[in-house]
PDB file of C-alpha atoms and ligand atoms in Angstrom:
ATOM      1  CA  MET A   1       9.003   2.591  11.965  1.00 65.00           C
ATOM      2  CA  SER A   2       5.241   2.301  12.044  1.00 87.00           C
ATOM      3  CA  ILE A   3       3.202   1.327   8.995  1.00 97.00           C
ATOM      4  CA  GLY A   4       0.411   3.602   7.855  1.00 98.00           C
ATOM      5  CA  ILE A   5      -2.865   2.028   6.880  1.00 98.00           C
ATOM      6  CA  ALA A   6      -5.947   3.504   5.213  1.00 98.00           C
ATOM      7  CA  SER A   7      -9.020   2.360   3.305  1.00 98.00           C
ATOM      8  CA  ASP A   8     -12.244   3.494   1.816  1.00 98.00           C
ATOM      9  CA  HIS A   9     -15.566   1.854   2.755  1.00 98.00           C
ATOM     10  CA  GLY A  10     -14.831  -1.065   0.360  1.00 98.00           C
ATOM     11  CA  GLY A  11     -11.655  -1.854   2.275  1.00 98.00           C
ATOM     12  CA  TYR A  12     -12.781  -1.003   5.782  1.00 98.00           C
ATOM     13  CA  SER A  13     -13.547  -4.576   6.891  1.00 98.00           C
ATOM     14  CA  LEU A  14     -10.222  -5.870   5.693  1.00 98.00           C
ATOM     15  CA  LYS A  15      -8.406  -2.916   7.315  1.00 98.00           C
ATOM     16  CA  SER A  16     -10.050  -3.713  10.649  1.00 98.00           C
ATOM     17  CA  TYR A  17      -9.127  -7.387  10.313  1.00 98.00           C
ATOM     18  CA  ILE A  18      -5.499  -6.520   9.607  1.00 98.00           C
ATOM     19  CA  GLN A  19      -5.274  -4.164  12.595  1.00 97.00           C
ATOM     20  CA  SER A  20      -6.782  -6.773  14.918  1.00 97.00           C
ATOM     21  CA  ASN A  21      -4.759  -9.719  13.664  1.00 97.00           C
ATOM     22  CA  LEU A  22      -1.301  -8.435  12.666  1.00 96.00           C
ATOM     23  CA  THR A  23      -0.441  -7.547  16.222  1.00 93.00           C
ATOM     24  CA  THR A  24       3.309  -7.721  15.624  1.00 92.00           C
ATOM     25  CA  MET A  25       3.056  -4.577  13.550  1.00 95.00           C
ATOM     26  CA  LYS A  26       2.318  -1.062  14.759  1.00 96.00           C
ATOM     27  CA  PHE A  27      -0.195   0.662  12.467  1.00 97.00           C
ATOM     28  CA  ILE A  28      -0.971   4.362  12.196  1.00 98.00           C
ATOM     29  CA  ASP A  29      -4.568   4.608  10.992  1.00 98.00           C
ATOM     30  CA  TYR A  30      -5.478   7.241   8.371  1.00 98.00           C
ATOM     31  CA  GLY A  31      -9.159   6.206   8.148  1.00 95.00           C
ATOM     32  CA  THR A  32     -11.822   5.579   7.125  1.00 98.00           C
ATOM     33  CA  ASN A  33     -13.426   4.131  10.207  1.00 97.00           C
ATOM     34  CA  THR A  34     -16.999   3.428   9.206  1.00 97.00           C
ATOM     35  CA  LEU A  35     -18.781   1.705   6.315  1.00 97.00           C
ATOM     36  CA  ASP A  36     -20.122   5.051   5.102  1.00 98.00           C
ATOM     37  CA  SER A  37     -19.186   5.767   1.500  1.00 98.00           C
ATOM     38  CA  VAL A  38     -16.028   7.882   1.030  1.00 98.00           C
ATOM     39  CA  HIS A  39     -13.906   8.881  -1.964  1.00 98.00           C
ATOM     40  CA  TYR A  40     -10.852   6.627  -2.241  1.00 98.00           C
ATOM     41  CA  PRO A  41      -8.608   9.329  -3.883  1.00 98.00           C
ATOM     42  CA  LEU A  42      -8.953  11.449  -0.735  1.00 98.00           C
ATOM     43  CA  ILE A  43      -8.053   8.490   1.454  1.00 98.00           C
ATOM     44  CA  ALA A  44      -4.982   7.763  -0.646  1.00 98.00           C
ATOM     45  CA  ASP A  45      -4.002  11.408  -0.386  1.00 98.00           C
ATOM     46  CA  LYS A  46      -3.762  11.314   3.399  1.00 98.00           C
ATOM     47  CA  LEU A  47      -1.437   8.373   3.515  1.00 98.00           C
ATOM     48  CA  CYS A  48       0.713   9.456   0.567  1.00 98.00           C
ATOM     49  CA  GLN A  49       1.190  12.896   2.038  1.00 98.00           C
ATOM     50  CA  ALA A  50       2.179  11.360   5.392  1.00 98.00           C
ATOM     51  CA  ILE A  51       4.907   9.343   3.613  1.00 98.00           C
ATOM     52  CA  LEU A  52       6.139  12.332   1.639  1.00 97.00           C
ATOM     53  CA  ALA A  53       6.219  14.426   4.840  1.00 97.00           C
ATOM     54  CA  GLY A  54       8.345  11.742   6.504  1.00 96.00           C
ATOM     55  CA  ASP A  55       5.788  10.908   9.187  1.00 96.00           C
ATOM     56  CA  ILE A  56       5.860   7.289   8.070  1.00 97.00           C
ATOM     57  CA  SER A  57       8.043   5.405   5.620  1.00 96.00           C
ATOM     58  CA  ARG A  58       5.493   2.990   4.189  1.00 98.00           C
ATOM     59  CA  GLY A  59       1.832   2.120   4.186  1.00 98.00           C
ATOM     60  CA  ILE A  60      -1.071  -0.077   3.158  1.00 98.00           C
ATOM     61  CA  LEU A  61      -3.968   1.227   1.071  1.00 99.00           C
ATOM     62  CA  ILE A  62      -7.190  -0.724   0.593  1.00 99.00           C
ATOM     63  CA  CYS A  63     -10.253  -0.068  -1.539  1.00 98.00           C
ATOM     64  CA  GLY A  64     -12.756  -2.517  -3.035  1.00 98.00           C
ATOM     65  CA  THR A  65     -10.381  -3.814  -5.684  1.00 98.00           C
ATOM     66  CA  GLY A  66      -7.200  -1.970  -4.794  1.00 98.00           C
ATOM     67  CA  ILE A  67      -7.232  -0.463  -8.284  1.00 98.00           C
ATOM     68  CA  GLY A  68      -8.589   3.041  -7.734  1.00 98.00           C
ATOM     69  CA  ILE A  69      -6.571   3.712  -4.651  1.00 98.00           C
ATOM     70  CA  SER A  70      -3.362   2.508  -6.289  1.00 98.00           C
ATOM     71  CA  ILE A  71      -3.969   4.714  -9.340  1.00 98.00           C
ATOM     72  CA  ARG A  72      -4.351   7.739  -7.082  1.00 98.00           C
ATOM     73  CA  ALA A  73      -1.315   6.940  -4.962  1.00 98.00           C
ATOM     74  CA  ASN A  74       0.903   6.595  -8.031  1.00 97.00           C
ATOM     75  CA  ARG A  75       0.116  10.154  -9.098  1.00 97.00           C
ATOM     76  CA  TYR A  76       2.539  11.267  -6.370  1.00 97.00           C
ATOM     77  CA  GLN A  77       6.203  11.518  -7.275  1.00 96.00           C
ATOM     78  CA  GLY A  78       8.150   9.343  -4.838  1.00 97.00           C
ATOM     79  CA  ILE A  79       5.216   7.036  -4.136  1.00 98.00           C
ATOM     80  CA  ARG A  80       5.514   3.529  -5.487  1.00 98.00           C
ATOM     81  CA  ALA A  81       2.196   1.810  -4.816  1.00 98.00           C
ATOM     82  CA  ALA A  82       1.927  -1.840  -5.821  1.00 98.00           C
ATOM     83  CA  LEU A  83      -1.356  -3.767  -6.050  1.00 98.00           C
ATOM     84  CA  ALA A  84      -0.478  -7.335  -4.999  1.00 98.00           C
ATOM     85  CA  PHE A  85      -2.756 -10.324  -5.120  1.00 97.00           C
ATOM     86  CA  ASP A  86      -0.456 -13.240  -4.305  1.00 98.00           C
ATOM     87  CA  GLU A  87       2.781 -13.801  -2.380  1.00 98.00           C
ATOM     88  CA  PHE A  88       4.918 -13.560  -5.508  1.00 98.00           C
ATOM     89  CA  THR A  89       3.603 -10.121  -6.480  1.00 98.00           C
ATOM     90  CA  ALA A  90       3.892  -8.988  -2.866  1.00 98.00           C
ATOM     91  CA  GLU A  91       7.546 -10.124  -2.766  1.00 98.00           C
ATOM     92  CA  MET A  92       8.417  -8.558  -6.125  1.00 98.00           C
ATOM     93  CA  ALA A  93       6.738  -5.309  -5.124  1.00 98.00           C
ATOM     94  CA  LYS A  94       9.515  -4.859  -2.568  1.00 98.00           C
ATOM     95  CA  ALA A  95      12.394  -6.847  -4.110  1.00 98.00           C
ATOM     96  CA  HIS A  96      12.270  -5.184  -7.529  1.00 98.00           C
ATOM     97  CA  ASN A  97      10.050  -2.101  -7.170  1.00 98.00           C
ATOM     98  CA  ASN A  98      10.853  -1.038  -3.583  1.00 98.00           C
ATOM     99  CA  ALA A  99       7.150  -0.302  -3.219  1.00 98.00           C
ATOM    100  CA  ASN A 100       6.508   1.990  -0.283  1.00 98.00           C
ATOM    101  CA  ILE A 101       2.786   1.268  -0.422  1.00 98.00           C
ATOM    102  CA  LEU A 102       1.106  -2.107  -0.691  1.00 98.00           C
ATOM    103  CA  CYS A 103      -2.417  -1.923  -2.133  1.00 99.00           C
ATOM    104  CA  LEU A 104      -5.016  -4.575  -1.483  1.00 98.00           C
ATOM    105  CA  GLY A 105      -8.584  -5.227  -2.585  1.00 98.00           C
ATOM    106  CA  GLY A 106     -11.035  -5.569   0.287  1.00 98.00           C
ATOM    107  CA  ARG A 107     -13.520  -7.294  -2.000  1.00 98.00           C
ATOM    108  CA  THR A 108     -10.975  -9.417  -3.879  1.00 98.00           C
ATOM    109  CA  THR A 109      -8.430 -10.568  -1.317  1.00 98.00           C
ATOM    110  CA  SER A 110      -9.292 -12.832   1.621  1.00 98.00           C
ATOM    111  CA  ASN A 111      -8.354 -11.910   5.168  1.00 98.00           C
ATOM    112  CA  ASP A 112      -5.795 -14.691   5.490  1.00 98.00           C
ATOM    113  CA  THR A 113      -4.201 -13.909   2.160  1.00 98.00           C
ATOM    114  CA  ALA A 114      -3.937 -10.222   3.070  1.00 98.00           C
ATOM    115  CA  LEU A 115      -1.952 -11.060   6.212  1.00 98.00           C
ATOM    116  CA  LYS A 116       0.452 -13.185   4.177  1.00 98.00           C
ATOM    117  CA  LEU A 117       0.903 -10.476   1.529  1.00 98.00           C
ATOM    118  CA  ILE A 118       1.610  -7.805   4.132  1.00 98.00           C
ATOM    119  CA  THR A 119       4.076  -9.953   5.970  1.00 97.00           C
ATOM    120  CA  THR A 120       5.871 -10.886   2.766  1.00 98.00           C
ATOM    121  CA  TRP A 121       6.051  -7.263   1.519  1.00 98.00           C
ATOM    122  CA  ALA A 122       7.119  -5.921   4.906  1.00 97.00           C
ATOM    123  CA  THR A 123       9.905  -8.481   5.391  1.00 97.00           C
ATOM    124  CA  THR A 124      11.305  -8.672   1.881  1.00 98.00           C
ATOM    125  CA  ARG A 125      14.418  -6.595   1.156  1.00 98.00           C
ATOM    126  CA  PHE A 126      14.823  -4.386  -1.920  1.00 98.00           C
ATOM    127  CA  GLU A 127      17.445  -6.030  -4.136  1.00 97.00           C
ATOM    128  CA  GLY A 128      18.969  -2.768  -5.398  1.00 95.00           C
ATOM    129  CA  GLY A 129      21.511  -3.068  -8.218  1.00 96.00           C
ATOM    130  CA  ARG A 130      19.826  -2.770 -11.615  1.00 96.00           C
ATOM    131  CA  HIS A 131      16.511  -2.336  -9.875  1.00 97.00           C
ATOM    132  CA  ALA A 132      17.783   0.771  -8.076  1.00 97.00           C
ATOM    133  CA  THR A 133      18.391   2.430 -11.449  1.00 96.00           C
ATOM    134  CA  ARG A 134      14.855   1.653 -12.537  1.00 96.00           C
ATOM    135  CA  VAL A 135      13.335   2.869  -9.283  1.00 97.00           C
ATOM    136  CA  GLU A 136      15.350   6.093  -9.578  1.00 96.00           C
ATOM    137  CA  LEU A 137      13.853   6.530 -13.061  1.00 95.00           C
ATOM    138  CA  LEU A 138      10.371   5.995 -11.653  1.00 94.00           C
ATOM    139  CA  ASP A 139      10.896   8.634  -9.008  1.00 95.00           C
ATOM    140  CA  SER A 140      12.854  11.207 -10.986  1.00 93.00           C
ATOM    141  CA  THR A 141      10.597  11.487 -13.993  1.00 76.00           C
ATOM    142  CA  THR A 142       7.354  13.415 -14.059  1.00 76.00           C
ATOM    143  CA  ILE A 143       5.263  12.938 -17.174  1.00 77.00           C
ATOM    144  CA  LYS A 144       2.501  15.402 -18.018  1.00 76.00           C
TER     145      LYS A 144
HETATM  146  C1  RB5 B   1     -16.136   1.750  -4.139  1.00 67.63           C
HETATM  147  O1  RB5 B   1     -17.416   1.256  -4.336  1.00 67.63           O
HETATM  148  C2  RB5 B   1     -15.153   1.146  -5.091  1.00 67.63           C
HETATM  149  O2  RB5 B   1     -15.331   1.690  -6.384  1.00 67.63           O
HETATM  150  C3  RB5 B   1     -13.749   1.377  -4.599  1.00 67.63           C
HETATM  151  O3  RB5 B   1     -13.601   0.817  -3.339  1.00 67.63           O
HETATM  152  C4  RB5 B   1     -12.616   0.785  -5.460  1.00 67.63           C
HETATM  153  O4  RB5 B   1     -12.853  -0.577  -5.708  1.00 67.63           O
HETATM  154  C5  RB5 B   1     -12.221   1.513  -6.639  1.00 67.63           C
HETATM  155  O5  RB5 B   1     -11.271   1.169  -7.344  1.00 67.63           O
END
């Protein structure tokens, strides 16, 4: 299935680089597509809602640091958004957390590193077992 991708203005350059250089993957673009300032929570909303609607199964979210956009994404029950910054965290995001969104920082992660993190996250398998119980707890609990 295709991978969704979205960024705010702080992640726009990295998003464009990923789309141009990871040609083995098919991306569905949820914006933004200029350097004009936009609000990252609204960008996260578009991609998270597409996942929860079943339009896509996973996605990549990028803002300046990856922090704000990951905070917003994780407000949605059933979204597991992981901010990764090296290959180990990208691998664990899938192997242990079954992250359905990988978050990256457009101002903190280099273009080459981003490609490696995406490839690692996209190709790693969720280990299940004891991690499945924990992921079920993440998704079944809403805390007010
Ligand atoms: C936008 O300037 C910046 O705050 C945003 O991209 C992100 O880094 C927030 O966490």
